[in-house]
XYZ file of C-alpha atoms in Angstrom:
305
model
C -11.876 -30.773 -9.316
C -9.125 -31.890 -11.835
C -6.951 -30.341 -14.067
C -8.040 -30.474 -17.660
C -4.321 -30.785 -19.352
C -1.114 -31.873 -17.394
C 0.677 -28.942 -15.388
C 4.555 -28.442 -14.977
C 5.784 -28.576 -11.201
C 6.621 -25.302 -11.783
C 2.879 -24.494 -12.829
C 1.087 -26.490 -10.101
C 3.551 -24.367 -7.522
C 2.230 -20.970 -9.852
C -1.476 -21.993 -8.830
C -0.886 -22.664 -5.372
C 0.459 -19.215 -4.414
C -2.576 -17.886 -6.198
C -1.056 -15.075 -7.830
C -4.156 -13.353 -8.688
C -4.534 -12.188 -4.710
C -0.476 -10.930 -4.532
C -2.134 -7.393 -5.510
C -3.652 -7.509 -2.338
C -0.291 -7.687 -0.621
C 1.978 -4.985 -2.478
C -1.091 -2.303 -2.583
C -1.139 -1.463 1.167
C 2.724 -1.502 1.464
C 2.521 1.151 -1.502
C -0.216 3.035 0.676
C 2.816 3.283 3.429
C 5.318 4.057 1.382
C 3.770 6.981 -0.487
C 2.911 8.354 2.990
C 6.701 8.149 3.861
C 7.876 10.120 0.866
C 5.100 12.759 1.888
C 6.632 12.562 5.283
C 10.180 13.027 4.203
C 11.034 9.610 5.774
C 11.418 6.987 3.119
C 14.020 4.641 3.515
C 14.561 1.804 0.356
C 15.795 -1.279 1.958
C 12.974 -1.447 4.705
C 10.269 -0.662 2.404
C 11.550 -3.298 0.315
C 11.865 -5.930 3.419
C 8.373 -4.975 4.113
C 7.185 -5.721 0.535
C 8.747 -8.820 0.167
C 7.158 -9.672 3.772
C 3.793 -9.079 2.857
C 3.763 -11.163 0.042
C 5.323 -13.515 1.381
C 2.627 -13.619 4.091
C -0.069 -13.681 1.511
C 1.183 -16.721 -0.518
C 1.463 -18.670 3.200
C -1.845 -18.052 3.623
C -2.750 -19.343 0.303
C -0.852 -22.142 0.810
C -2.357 -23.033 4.085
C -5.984 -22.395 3.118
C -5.285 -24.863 0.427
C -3.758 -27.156 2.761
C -6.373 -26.998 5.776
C -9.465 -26.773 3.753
C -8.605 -30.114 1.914
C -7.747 -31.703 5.312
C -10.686 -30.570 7.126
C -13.045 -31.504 4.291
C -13.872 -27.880 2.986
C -12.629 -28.102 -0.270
C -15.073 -30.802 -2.191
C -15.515 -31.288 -5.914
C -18.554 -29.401 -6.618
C -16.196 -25.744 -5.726
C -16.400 -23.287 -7.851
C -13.433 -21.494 -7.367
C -9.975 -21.848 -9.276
C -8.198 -25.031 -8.995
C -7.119 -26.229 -5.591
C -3.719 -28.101 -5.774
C -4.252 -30.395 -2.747
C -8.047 -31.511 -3.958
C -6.854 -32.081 -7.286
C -3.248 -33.810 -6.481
C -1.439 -31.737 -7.884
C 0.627 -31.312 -5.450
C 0.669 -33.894 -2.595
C -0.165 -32.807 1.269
C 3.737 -33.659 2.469
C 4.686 -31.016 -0.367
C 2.311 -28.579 0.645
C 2.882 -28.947 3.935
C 7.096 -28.391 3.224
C 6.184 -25.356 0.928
C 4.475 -23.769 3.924
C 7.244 -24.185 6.179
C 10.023 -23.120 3.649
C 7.855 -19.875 3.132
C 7.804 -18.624 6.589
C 11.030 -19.284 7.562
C 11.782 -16.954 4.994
C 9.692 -14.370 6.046
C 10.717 -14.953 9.777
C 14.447 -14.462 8.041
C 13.109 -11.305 6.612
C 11.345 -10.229 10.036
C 14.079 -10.200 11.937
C 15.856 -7.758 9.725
C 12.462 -5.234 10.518
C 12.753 -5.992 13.874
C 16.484 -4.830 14.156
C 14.849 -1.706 12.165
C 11.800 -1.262 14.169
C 12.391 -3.441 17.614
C 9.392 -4.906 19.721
C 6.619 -3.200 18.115
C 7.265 -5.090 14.461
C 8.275 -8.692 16.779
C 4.724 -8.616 18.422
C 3.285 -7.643 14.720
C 5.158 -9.988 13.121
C 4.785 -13.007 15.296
C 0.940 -12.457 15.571
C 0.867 -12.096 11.738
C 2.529 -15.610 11.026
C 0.167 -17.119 13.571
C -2.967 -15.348 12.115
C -1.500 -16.596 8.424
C -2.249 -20.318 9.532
C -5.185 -19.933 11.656
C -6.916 -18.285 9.261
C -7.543 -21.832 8.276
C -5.731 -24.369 10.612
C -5.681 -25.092 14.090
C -8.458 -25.914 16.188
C -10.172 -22.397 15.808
C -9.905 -21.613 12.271
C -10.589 -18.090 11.981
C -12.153 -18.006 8.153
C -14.403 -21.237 9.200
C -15.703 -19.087 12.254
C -16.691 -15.852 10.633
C -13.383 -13.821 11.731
C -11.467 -13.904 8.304
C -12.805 -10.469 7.334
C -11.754 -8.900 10.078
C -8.101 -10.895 10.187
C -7.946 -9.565 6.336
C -8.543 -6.021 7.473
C -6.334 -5.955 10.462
C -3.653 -7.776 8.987
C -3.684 -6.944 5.277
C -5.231 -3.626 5.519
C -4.072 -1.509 8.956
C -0.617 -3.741 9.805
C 0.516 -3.521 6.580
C 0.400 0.197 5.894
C 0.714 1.288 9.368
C 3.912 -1.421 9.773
C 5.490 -0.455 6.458
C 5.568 3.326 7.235
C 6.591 2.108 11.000
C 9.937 0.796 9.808
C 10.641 3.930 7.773
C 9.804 6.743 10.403
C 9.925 4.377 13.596
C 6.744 6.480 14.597
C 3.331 6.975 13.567
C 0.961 9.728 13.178
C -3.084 9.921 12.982
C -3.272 10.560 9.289
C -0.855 6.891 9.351
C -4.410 5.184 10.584
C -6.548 7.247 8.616
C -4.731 6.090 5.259
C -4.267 2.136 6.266
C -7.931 2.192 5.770
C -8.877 2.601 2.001
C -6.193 -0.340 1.629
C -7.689 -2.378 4.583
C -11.732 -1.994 3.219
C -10.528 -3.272 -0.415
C -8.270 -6.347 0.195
C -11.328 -6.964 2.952
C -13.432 -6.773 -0.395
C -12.151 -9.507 -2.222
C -12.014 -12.040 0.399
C -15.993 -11.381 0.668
C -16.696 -11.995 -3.345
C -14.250 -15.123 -2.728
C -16.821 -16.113 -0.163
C -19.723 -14.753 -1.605
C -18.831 -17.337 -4.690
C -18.436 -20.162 -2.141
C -21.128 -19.810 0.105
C -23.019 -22.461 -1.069
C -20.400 -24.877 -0.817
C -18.726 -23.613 2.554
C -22.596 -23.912 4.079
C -22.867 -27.271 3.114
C -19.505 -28.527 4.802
C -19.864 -26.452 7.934
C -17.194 -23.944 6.695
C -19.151 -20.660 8.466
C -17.294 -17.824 6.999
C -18.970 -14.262 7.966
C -20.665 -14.586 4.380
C -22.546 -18.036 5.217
C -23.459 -15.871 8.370
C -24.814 -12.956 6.871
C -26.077 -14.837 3.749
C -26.012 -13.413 0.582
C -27.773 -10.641 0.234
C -25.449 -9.101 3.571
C -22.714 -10.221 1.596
C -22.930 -8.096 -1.357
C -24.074 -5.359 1.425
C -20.921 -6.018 3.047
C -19.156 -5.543 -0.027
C -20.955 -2.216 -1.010
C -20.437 -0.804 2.219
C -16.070 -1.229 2.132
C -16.034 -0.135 -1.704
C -18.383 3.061 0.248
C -15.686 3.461 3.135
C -12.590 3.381 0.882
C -13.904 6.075 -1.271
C -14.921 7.875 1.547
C -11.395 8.448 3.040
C -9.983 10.654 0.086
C -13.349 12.687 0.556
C -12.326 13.409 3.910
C -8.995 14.227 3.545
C -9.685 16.536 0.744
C -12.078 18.013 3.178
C -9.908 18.254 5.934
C -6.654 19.791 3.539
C -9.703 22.401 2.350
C -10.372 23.231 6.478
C -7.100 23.422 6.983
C -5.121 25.140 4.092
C -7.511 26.171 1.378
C -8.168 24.498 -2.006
C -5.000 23.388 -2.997
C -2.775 20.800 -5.315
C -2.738 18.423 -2.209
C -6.472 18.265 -1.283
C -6.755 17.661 -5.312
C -4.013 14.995 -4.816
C -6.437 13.397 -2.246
C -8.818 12.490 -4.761
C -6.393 10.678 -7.578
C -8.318 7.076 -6.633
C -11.200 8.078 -7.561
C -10.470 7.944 -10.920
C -10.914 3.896 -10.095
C -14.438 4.967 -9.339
C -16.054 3.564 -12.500
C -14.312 0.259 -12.071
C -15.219 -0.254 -8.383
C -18.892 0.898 -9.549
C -19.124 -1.735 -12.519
C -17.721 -4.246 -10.061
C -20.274 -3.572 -7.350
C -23.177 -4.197 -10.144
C -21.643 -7.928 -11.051
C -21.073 -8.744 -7.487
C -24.783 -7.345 -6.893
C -26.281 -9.705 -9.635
C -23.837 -12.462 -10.185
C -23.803 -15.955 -8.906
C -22.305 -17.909 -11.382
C -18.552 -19.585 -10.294
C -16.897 -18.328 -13.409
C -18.267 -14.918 -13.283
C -17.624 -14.188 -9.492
C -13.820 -15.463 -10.403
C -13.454 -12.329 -12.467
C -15.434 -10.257 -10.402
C -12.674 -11.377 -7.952
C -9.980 -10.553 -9.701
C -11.525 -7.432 -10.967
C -11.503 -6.634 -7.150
C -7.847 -7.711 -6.668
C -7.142 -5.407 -9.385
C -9.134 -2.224 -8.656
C -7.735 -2.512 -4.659
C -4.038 -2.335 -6.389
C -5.053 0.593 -8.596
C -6.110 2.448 -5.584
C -3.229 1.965 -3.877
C -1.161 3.427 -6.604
C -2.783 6.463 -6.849
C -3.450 7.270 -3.328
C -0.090 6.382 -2.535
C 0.757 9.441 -5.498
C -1.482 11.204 -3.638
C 0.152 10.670 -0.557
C 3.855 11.118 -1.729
C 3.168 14.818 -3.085
């Protein structure tokens, strides 16, 4: 794929971080820090470290999927996704390559602040989440190439991030902690599947068996159905458990603030259902991107009060 009019440095660097899939780094930190305002914990300057970590996480990934699937021959002409910097020379592979390190240095730089917050338990998190950031499509096991990138999406983008960012506020955490990362973890999990889902042809013809070319289409979309099913679900049964336990209330109501995304996640369920097209999955992806941020917000509301 090339370009269609000449980009700025500046611009090529804009496309390679892919900042369409940064809402799927800030909405789980939100998640965690609306359940340490509810908690009476909140502390500014670690949420913040932990915000700035997660995205930085997220654009090293982007950057090394970019990176790997050029050099391992994923990434051929006939993709239909959005413009990939290192298959179009945009930016060369030495560049890439320095971008990548540059990045997590700076989130190791920022890691090492949450681990004088939160000791050990952040280190192991940490270190395992800058390794899982480049195997997700380096190294000799690349995890998206072998059907594990869902569930490296989930753990890492979903559970870590909301469990870790409450972590390094309260330095504990409680059931409801677990209960909460998982809304966030089904819909980030959701738009890596329509970004696979629009691939699949492509990624089956190169060898590139993401869980998608394993399940094939049709389990796709069921895949993606069934986490848009399990992230609404979780308000349902925390309003459920708040009636059990206190009565109807303003905070079982509060519970339920992301389902007023409802109609959005339902209208993108339909095009992800139906579609196939490259340019209509794109927005279908970042219709996903979107709604999962959305969520966030207002569960985090919920969560805070």
């Amino acid at each position: 794929m090339t370009s269609s009019s000449p980009l700025t440095r500046s611009q090529a660097w804009w496309l390679a971080i892919r900042p369409r899939t940064l809402p799927a780094a800030v909405g789980p930190v939100l998640v965690g820090v609306g359940l340490a305002i509810g908690d009476g914990v909140f502390r500014p300057l670690p949420a913040l470290a932990a915000l700035a970590g997660a995205l930085l996480l997220q654009i090293a990934s982007n950057l090394a999927n970019d990176y790997y699937d050029f050099v391992k021959g994923y990434d051929r002409p006939d993709r239909q996704g959005p413009t990939r910097v290192a298959l179009s020379g945009l930016i060369s592979l030495a560049e890439l390559r320095l971008g990548l390190i540059l990045t997590l240095l700076v989130t190791a730089v920022i890691g090492l602040y949450l681990i004088r917050v939160g000791g050990w338990p952040i280190l192991a998190v940490g270190v395992a989440a800058i390794i899982a950031s480049v195997g997700y499509s380096g190294g000799p096991f690349p995890l998206a190439a072998n059907g594990l990138g869902d569930l490296f999406v989930f753990i890492f983008f979903g559970l870590a991030a909301v469990v870790g960012t409450y972590y390094v506020q309260a330095l504990t955490v409680t059931p409801l902690v677990w209960l909460a990362a998982l809304p966030p973890g089904c819909l980030v999990t959701a738009i890596l599947v329509v970004n696979n889902l629009r691939d699949i042809d492509s990624d089956r013809r190169v060898g590139k068996r993401t869980l998608a070319v394993r399940l094939g289409a049709d389990g796709a979309r069921q895949e993606y159905t069934l986490l848009l099913f399990g992230a609404y679900a979780i308000p349902l049964a925390l309003l459920l458990a708040a009636l059990m336990e206190d009565g109807f209330g303003l905070a079982g109501l509060l519970a339920l603030l992301p389902w007023l995304t409802l109609p959005e996640a339902i209208r993108l369920r339909r095009i992800v259902s139906s579609a196939a097209d490259g340019p209509t999955m794109n927005r279908a992806l970042a219709g996903t991107a979107r709604l999962s941020l959305w969520f966030a917000v207002l569960f985090a509301v919920g969560l805070a009060f």
